Amino acid sequence: MANHVSFPLLLFIIFYRVSAARHVSVQTGGSITIPCSYDQYYINHVKYWCKGYGWAHCSSVVRTDHAKSTDRASISDDITQKVFTVIMTDLEPDDSNTYRCVVEINGGPDSMIQLLYLSVTPGTPELYVDQQEVTGVEGGSVTVRCYYSNSGDMKWCRMGGDCVSGFSGTLNGTSVTLKRTSDANNRTVFTVTMSGLKMVNTDWYWCRVGELEMPVHITVSQQTATQRTSKMTSTTQDPTPQQPSASPTAEPVQTDNTSQGAEGNMEEVHQRSVKVLLISLGMLVVVKAGILVTWNMWRRHKDNKAKDQTTNNSVDPFPEAEDDVTYSTVILQHKTQLKGQTKSAEPDDYVVYSSLALQVTTQQRAAAAQ
């Protein structure tokens, strides 16, 4: 049985592919950047951008494994974000066609991850933006203006994620507001504002009005020290300072900023002088207290030393004031050795005597013994 596809099914497939394709409009001579998101599984695979409505007739324009740029097209692969981007420049009407983002599969059919129809028009595109690359800082906000002339619902979608429609919503915890206005040139503007930016908000987004779309990349960076300081300063300032009355009959009030500045400087100098004086007095008190404590300790030490000397000088082994005494080393002698010299020894067994040169006293005792 031959394989064939019924005509209704073929019409359904064609309609599905056309309706699922993104539609981007660019002015002649302009440029466009197209992001193509892929799965983690395809990080190390070759990616390419091909042109042609039929899958079998889709010819490669630029590839990641060959020269990554041609005269008017280039391709780059960010494996961290898992996104490869294609840039086409100097577009001409002949560039209007169907394009595909494709991942090459070795040993099998290649995988198409995005289908896009590009229309190049000589006049103003039906949907365009000021710039496709917008930057912001963490905690801040960004505004994207999408100019359009077609009709349809307005949506702001994250690539491969959710969309915000109506007037407001959130994407990854970041507030998103949508507003439709007109500018000075009577152009209808679809304004998107993202507030309270986070680092995770760095990604590709699609501005969509009806069937037309335009990709926009938002990069969120961390605040610098200068930006944080400026923000803190602005938040601490009074947002509603009191101003003099602006009555048309009131006389203009002139403020002498010079005299106020001089008075302020004099007061500041006076306060500094008082502080220096108080500090000097405090240091003087501490130094004086240290000197008094040291002097008292020295006097007490000197008095104790004088008392010790007085005590040592008051010792007299012989109470006779008239005797001339010469002291020598102390010698331990037994009482029996001294019986022949004197009979007035104490009844103790051992007596400590000193060897004395007592010239007058010895003569008196010898005479008495005779």
mmCIF file of C-alpha atoms in Angstrom, residues 27-282:
data_model
loop_
_atom_site.group_PDB
_atom_site.id
_atom_site.type_symbol
_atom_site.label_atom_id
_atom_site.label_comp_id
_atom_site.label_asym_id
_atom_site.label_seq_id
_atom_site.Cartn_x
_atom_site.Cartn_y
_atom_site.Cartn_z
ATOM 1 C CA GLN A 27 12.443 47.832 6.541
ATOM 2 C CA THR A 28 14.650 47.602 3.458
ATOM 3 C CA GLY A 29 18.297 48.227 4.316
ATOM 4 C CA GLY A 30 17.682 47.387 7.985
ATOM 5 C CA SER A 31 18.864 44.494 10.147
ATOM 6 C CA ILE A 32 17.314 41.924 12.459
ATOM 7 C CA THR A 33 18.565 39.622 15.235
ATOM 8 C CA ILE A 34 16.703 36.339 15.692
ATOM 9 C CA PRO A 35 17.163 34.202 18.858
ATOM 10 C CA CYS A 36 16.749 30.434 18.718
ATOM 11 C CA SER A 37 16.392 28.553 22.020
ATOM 12 C CA TYR A 38 17.254 24.853 22.293
ATOM 13 C CA ASP A 39 17.258 22.087 24.910
ATOM 14 C CA GLN A 40 20.144 21.036 27.136
ATOM 15 C CA TYR A 41 20.516 17.885 25.066
ATOM 16 C CA TYR A 42 21.607 19.897 21.994
ATOM 17 C CA ILE A 43 24.448 21.899 23.578
ATOM 18 C CA ASN A 44 27.207 20.106 21.646
ATOM 19 C CA HIS A 45 25.278 19.813 18.377
ATOM 20 C CA VAL A 46 25.795 21.878 15.237
ATOM 21 C CA LYS A 47 23.203 24.622 14.718
ATOM 22 C CA TYR A 48 22.346 26.347 11.464
ATOM 23 C CA TRP A 49 19.978 28.876 9.889
ATOM 24 C CA CYS A 50 18.328 27.870 6.640
ATOM 25 C CA LYS A 51 16.107 29.610 4.081
ATOM 26 C CA GLY A 52 13.208 28.096 2.168
ATOM 27 C CA TYR A 53 9.549 27.353 2.677
ATOM 28 C CA GLY A 54 9.743 23.617 2.074
ATOM 29 C CA TRP A 55 11.739 21.581 4.564
ATOM 30 C CA ALA A 56 13.335 19.635 1.726
ATOM 31 C CA HIS A 57 14.351 22.865 -0.014
ATOM 32 C CA CYS A 58 15.641 24.736 3.060
ATOM 33 C CA SER A 59 19.171 25.780 2.133
ATOM 34 C CA SER A 60 21.710 26.600 4.822
ATOM 35 C CA VAL A 61 22.581 30.282 5.153
ATOM 36 C CA VAL A 62 25.074 30.122 8.027
ATOM 37 C CA ARG A 63 26.276 27.301 10.349
ATOM 38 C CA THR A 64 28.158 27.078 13.644
ATOM 39 C CA ASP A 65 30.627 24.461 12.355
ATOM 40 C CA HIS A 66 31.680 26.432 9.260
ATOM 41 C CA ALA A 67 32.567 30.068 8.780
ATOM 42 C CA LYS A 68 30.193 31.700 11.216
ATOM 43 C CA SER A 69 29.510 34.725 9.057
ATOM 44 C CA THR A 70 28.820 35.610 5.465
ATOM 45 C CA ASP A 71 28.485 38.948 3.725
ATOM 46 C CA ARG A 72 25.121 39.708 5.379
ATOM 47 C CA ALA A 73 24.546 37.002 8.008
ATOM 48 C CA SER A 74 26.299 35.724 11.147
ATOM 49 C CA ILE A 75 25.584 33.128 13.811
ATOM 50 C CA SER A 76 26.748 32.708 17.437
ATOM 51 C CA ASP A 77 25.996 30.041 20.035
ATOM 52 C CA ASP A 78 25.697 30.761 23.775
ATOM 53 C CA ILE A 79 25.776 27.328 25.403
ATOM 54 C CA THR A 80 25.335 28.885 28.868
ATOM 55 C CA GLN A 81 21.960 30.394 27.968
ATOM 56 C CA LYS A 82 21.284 27.594 25.443
ATOM 57 C CA VAL A 83 20.465 30.139 22.744
ATOM 58 C CA PHE A 84 22.018 30.671 19.332
ATOM 59 C CA THR A 85 21.373 33.957 17.538
ATOM 60 C CA VAL A 86 21.363 34.895 13.883
ATOM 61 C CA ILE A 87 21.990 38.438 12.649
ATOM 62 C CA MET A 88 20.956 39.508 9.146
ATOM 63 C CA THR A 89 21.992 42.939 7.850
ATOM 64 C CA ASP A 90 21.402 45.093 4.743
ATOM 65 C CA LEU A 91 18.125 43.324 4.108
ATOM 66 C CA GLU A 92 16.539 43.461 0.643
ATOM 67 C CA PRO A 93 13.040 42.587 -0.571
ATOM 68 C CA ASP A 94 14.404 39.327 -2.021
ATOM 69 C CA ASP A 95 15.284 38.276 1.547
ATOM 70 C CA SER A 96 11.572 37.971 2.336
ATOM 71 C CA ASN A 97 11.068 34.259 2.940
ATOM 72 C CA THR A 98 10.560 31.503 5.492
ATOM 73 C CA TYR A 99 13.542 30.709 7.729
ATOM 74 C CA ARG A 100 14.248 27.949 10.224
ATOM 75 C CA CYS A 101 16.405 27.501 13.319
ATOM 76 C CA VAL A 102 17.735 23.940 13.032
ATOM 77 C CA VAL A 103 19.804 21.589 15.180
ATOM 78 C CA GLU A 104 21.768 18.975 13.255
ATOM 79 C CA ILE A 105 21.247 15.383 14.407
ATOM 80 C CA ASN A 106 23.972 12.891 13.498
ATOM 81 C CA GLY A 107 22.546 9.689 12.110
ATOM 82 C CA GLY A 108 18.990 11.030 12.024
ATOM 83 C CA PRO A 109 16.724 13.785 10.753
ATOM 84 C CA ASP A 110 17.620 17.290 11.852
ATOM 85 C CA SER A 111 15.429 19.019 14.419
ATOM 86 C CA MET A 112 13.715 22.315 13.593
ATOM 87 C CA ILE A 113 13.327 24.369 16.760
ATOM 88 C CA GLN A 114 11.786 27.526 15.278
ATOM 89 C CA LEU A 115 9.981 28.619 12.122
ATOM 90 C CA LEU A 116 9.951 32.298 11.148
ATOM 91 C CA TYR A 117 8.639 34.313 8.237
ATOM 92 C CA LEU A 118 10.625 37.448 7.446
ATOM 93 C CA SER A 119 9.060 40.221 5.361
ATOM 94 C CA VAL A 120 11.227 43.067 4.080
ATOM 95 C CA THR A 121 9.206 46.154 3.124
ATOM 96 C CA PRO A 122 10.326 49.428 1.522
ATOM 97 C CA GLY A 123 8.210 51.497 3.884
ATOM 98 C CA THR A 124 7.851 51.610 7.657
ATOM 99 C CA PRO A 125 7.382 48.127 9.142
ATOM 100 C CA GLU A 126 4.056 47.332 10.762
ATOM 101 C CA LEU A 127 5.827 46.492 14.040
ATOM 102 C CA TYR A 128 9.270 47.644 15.124
ATOM 103 C CA VAL A 129 11.234 48.811 18.187
ATOM 104 C CA ASP A 130 13.813 51.520 18.800
ATOM 105 C CA GLN A 131 16.482 48.923 19.579
ATOM 106 C CA GLN A 132 16.598 45.189 20.118
ATOM 107 C CA GLU A 133 19.143 45.337 22.944
ATOM 108 C CA VAL A 134 18.066 46.960 26.235
ATOM 109 C CA THR A 135 20.088 47.055 29.462
ATOM 110 C CA GLY A 136 19.089 47.646 33.077
ATOM 111 C CA VAL A 137 20.442 47.258 36.613
ATOM 112 C CA GLU A 138 19.314 44.941 39.366
ATOM 113 C CA GLY A 139 16.436 46.484 41.308
ATOM 114 C CA GLY A 140 15.796 49.070 38.585
ATOM 115 C CA SER A 141 13.441 49.131 35.609
ATOM 116 C CA VAL A 142 13.521 49.123 31.802
ATOM 117 C CA THR A 143 11.066 50.440 29.238
ATOM 118 C CA VAL A 144 10.576 49.038 25.743
ATOM 119 C CA ARG A 145 8.521 50.904 23.105
ATOM 120 C CA CYS A 146 6.961 48.836 20.352
ATOM 121 C CA TYR A 147 5.609 50.922 17.459
ATOM 122 C CA TYR A 148 2.859 49.294 15.409
ATOM 123 C CA SER A 149 0.265 50.035 12.745
ATOM 124 C CA ASN A 150 -1.534 46.709 12.609
ATOM 125 C CA SER A 151 -4.337 45.549 14.894
ATOM 126 C CA GLY A 152 -4.595 42.764 17.423
ATOM 127 C CA ASP A 153 -3.957 41.907 21.044
ATOM 128 C CA MET A 154 -0.829 43.224 22.726
ATOM 129 C CA LYS A 155 1.400 40.713 24.514
ATOM 130 C CA TRP A 156 4.830 40.724 26.098
ATOM 131 C CA CYS A 157 6.262 37.187 26.161
ATOM 132 C CA ARG A 158 9.430 35.664 27.480
ATOM 133 C CA MET A 159 11.062 33.346 24.962
ATOM 134 C CA GLY A 160 9.907 29.840 25.722
ATOM 135 C CA GLY A 161 7.922 31.100 28.725
ATOM 136 C CA ASP A 162 4.778 32.903 29.770
ATOM 137 C CA CYS A 163 3.175 36.042 28.337
ATOM 138 C CA VAL A 164 1.644 39.132 29.915
ATOM 139 C CA SER A 165 -1.431 40.603 28.242
ATOM 140 C CA GLY A 166 -3.962 43.225 29.247
ATOM 141 C CA PHE A 167 -2.533 45.961 31.431
ATOM 142 C CA SER A 168 -0.220 44.276 33.956
ATOM 143 C CA GLY A 169 1.242 41.019 35.181
ATOM 144 C CA THR A 170 4.448 39.369 36.394
ATOM 145 C CA LEU A 171 7.277 37.406 34.782
ATOM 146 C CA ASN A 172 9.664 35.554 37.099
ATOM 147 C CA GLY A 173 8.511 37.716 40.005
ATOM 148 C CA THR A 174 9.128 40.968 38.115
ATOM 149 C CA SER A 175 6.291 43.444 37.655
ATOM 150 C CA VAL A 176 5.268 44.117 34.033
ATOM 151 C CA THR A 177 2.910 46.885 32.911
ATOM 152 C CA LEU A 178 1.544 47.376 29.386
ATOM 153 C CA LYS A 179 0.285 50.699 28.077
ATOM 154 C CA ARG A 180 -1.016 51.838 24.700
ATOM 155 C CA THR A 181 -0.315 55.474 23.827
ATOM 156 C CA SER A 182 0.504 57.755 20.900
ATOM 157 C CA ASP A 183 3.705 59.738 20.466
ATOM 158 C CA ALA A 184 4.267 63.217 18.994
ATOM 159 C CA ASN A 185 4.402 61.773 15.461
ATOM 160 C CA ASN A 186 0.970 60.170 15.896
ATOM 161 C CA ARG A 187 2.535 56.720 16.003
ATOM 162 C CA THR A 188 0.711 54.169 18.126
ATOM 163 C CA VAL A 189 3.067 52.907 20.818
ATOM 164 C CA PHE A 190 2.835 49.753 22.869
ATOM 165 C CA THR A 191 4.945 50.558 25.955
ATOM 166 C CA VAL A 192 6.280 47.776 28.194
ATOM 167 C CA THR A 193 7.798 48.553 31.609
ATOM 168 C CA MET A 194 9.540 45.924 33.742
ATOM 169 C CA SER A 195 10.165 47.027 37.351
ATOM 170 C CA GLY A 196 12.169 45.484 40.181
ATOM 171 C CA LEU A 197 14.571 43.766 37.818
ATOM 172 C CA LYS A 198 16.410 40.626 38.876
ATOM 173 C CA MET A 199 19.451 38.944 37.427
ATOM 174 C CA VAL A 200 17.255 36.055 36.222
ATOM 175 C CA ASN A 201 15.350 38.496 34.001
ATOM 176 C CA THR A 202 18.249 38.530 31.546
ATOM 177 C CA ASP A 203 16.718 36.853 28.484
ATOM 178 C CA TRP A 204 15.028 37.292 25.117
ATOM 179 C CA TYR A 205 11.462 38.612 24.978
ATOM 180 C CA TRP A 206 8.932 39.040 22.174
ATOM 181 C CA CYS A 207 6.818 42.127 21.665
ATOM 182 C CA ARG A 208 3.666 40.850 19.964
ATOM 183 C CA VAL A 209 0.769 42.736 18.378
ATOM 184 C CA GLY A 210 -1.670 40.534 16.485
ATOM 185 C CA GLU A 211 0.332 38.194 14.224
ATOM 186 C CA LEU A 212 3.483 40.322 14.176
ATOM 187 C CA GLU A 213 6.355 39.941 16.644
ATOM 188 C CA MET A 214 9.690 41.595 17.370
ATOM 189 C CA PRO A 215 12.419 40.055 19.566
ATOM 190 C CA VAL A 216 14.054 42.210 22.280
ATOM 191 C CA HIS A 217 16.958 41.164 24.512
ATOM 192 C CA ILE A 218 17.115 42.525 28.073
ATOM 193 C CA THR A 219 20.384 42.377 30.007
ATOM 194 C CA VAL A 220 20.284 42.944 33.773
ATOM 195 C CA SER A 221 23.576 43.782 35.494
ATOM 196 C CA GLN A 222 24.467 44.267 39.139
ATOM 197 C CA GLN A 223 24.524 47.752 40.595
ATOM 198 C CA THR A 224 27.900 49.413 40.942
ATOM 199 C CA ALA A 225 29.051 50.979 44.225
ATOM 200 C CA THR A 226 28.370 54.445 42.780
ATOM 201 C CA GLN A 227 24.829 53.505 41.795
ATOM 202 C CA ARG A 228 24.104 52.044 45.252
ATOM 203 C CA THR A 229 25.455 55.168 46.958
ATOM 204 C CA SER A 230 23.434 57.438 44.677
ATOM 205 C CA LYS A 231 20.293 55.446 45.366
ATOM 206 C CA MET A 232 20.810 55.559 49.136
ATOM 207 C CA THR A 233 21.423 59.311 48.992
ATOM 208 C CA SER A 234 18.272 59.946 46.965
ATOM 209 C CA THR A 235 16.135 57.881 49.342
ATOM 210 C CA THR A 236 17.421 59.677 52.457
ATOM 211 C CA GLN A 237 16.707 63.145 51.086
ATOM 212 C CA ASP A 238 13.376 64.805 51.909
ATOM 213 C CA PRO A 239 11.227 64.445 48.779
ATOM 214 C CA THR A 240 9.050 67.468 49.697
ATOM 215 C CA PRO A 241 11.314 70.223 51.008
ATOM 216 C CA GLN A 242 9.565 73.336 52.212
ATOM 217 C CA GLN A 243 10.001 76.293 49.885
ATOM 218 C CA PRO A 244 9.187 79.999 50.415
ATOM 219 C CA SER A 245 5.744 81.128 49.303
ATOM 220 C CA ALA A 246 5.504 81.844 45.567
ATOM 221 C CA SER A 247 2.743 84.424 45.912
ATOM 222 C CA PRO A 248 2.895 86.957 43.020
ATOM 223 C CA THR A 249 2.452 89.864 45.486
ATOM 224 C CA ALA A 250 5.148 88.774 47.845
ATOM 225 C CA GLU A 251 8.556 90.354 47.663
ATOM 226 C CA PRO A 252 11.294 87.985 46.546
ATOM 227 C CA VAL A 253 13.157 86.548 49.479
ATOM 228 C CA GLN A 254 16.917 86.711 49.178
ATOM 229 C CA THR A 255 19.006 84.344 51.154
ATOM 230 C CA ASP A 256 22.528 85.313 52.132
ATOM 231 C CA ASN A 257 24.178 81.952 51.695
ATOM 232 C CA THR A 258 27.618 83.459 52.333
ATOM 233 C CA SER A 259 26.808 84.740 55.836
ATOM 234 C CA GLN A 260 25.035 81.514 56.716
ATOM 235 C CA GLY A 261 28.028 79.544 55.586
ATOM 236 C CA ALA A 262 30.415 81.747 57.630
ATOM 237 C CA GLU A 263 28.278 81.421 60.752
ATOM 238 C CA GLY A 264 28.108 77.695 60.289
ATOM 239 C CA ASN A 265 31.878 77.487 59.948
ATOM 240 C CA MET A 266 32.432 79.601 63.095
ATOM 241 C CA GLU A 267 30.101 77.383 65.091
ATOM 242 C CA GLU A 268 31.870 74.293 63.830
ATOM 243 C CA VAL A 269 35.279 75.748 64.784
ATOM 244 C CA HIS A 270 33.960 76.627 68.267
ATOM 245 C CA GLN A 271 32.655 73.095 68.803
ATOM 246 C CA ARG A 272 35.979 71.613 67.735
ATOM 247 C CA SER A 273 37.871 73.931 70.120
ATOM 248 C CA VAL A 274 35.667 72.879 73.062
ATOM 249 C CA LYS A 275 36.250 69.218 72.241
ATOM 250 C CA VAL A 276 40.033 69.706 72.068
ATOM 251 C CA LEU A 277 40.019 71.567 75.409
ATOM 252 C CA LEU A 278 37.994 68.874 77.163
ATOM 253 C CA ILE A 279 40.269 66.165 75.832
ATOM 254 C CA SER A 280 43.387 68.053 76.973
ATOM 255 C CA LEU A 281 41.958 68.559 80.495
ATOM 256 C CA GLY A 282 41.086 64.893 80.751
#
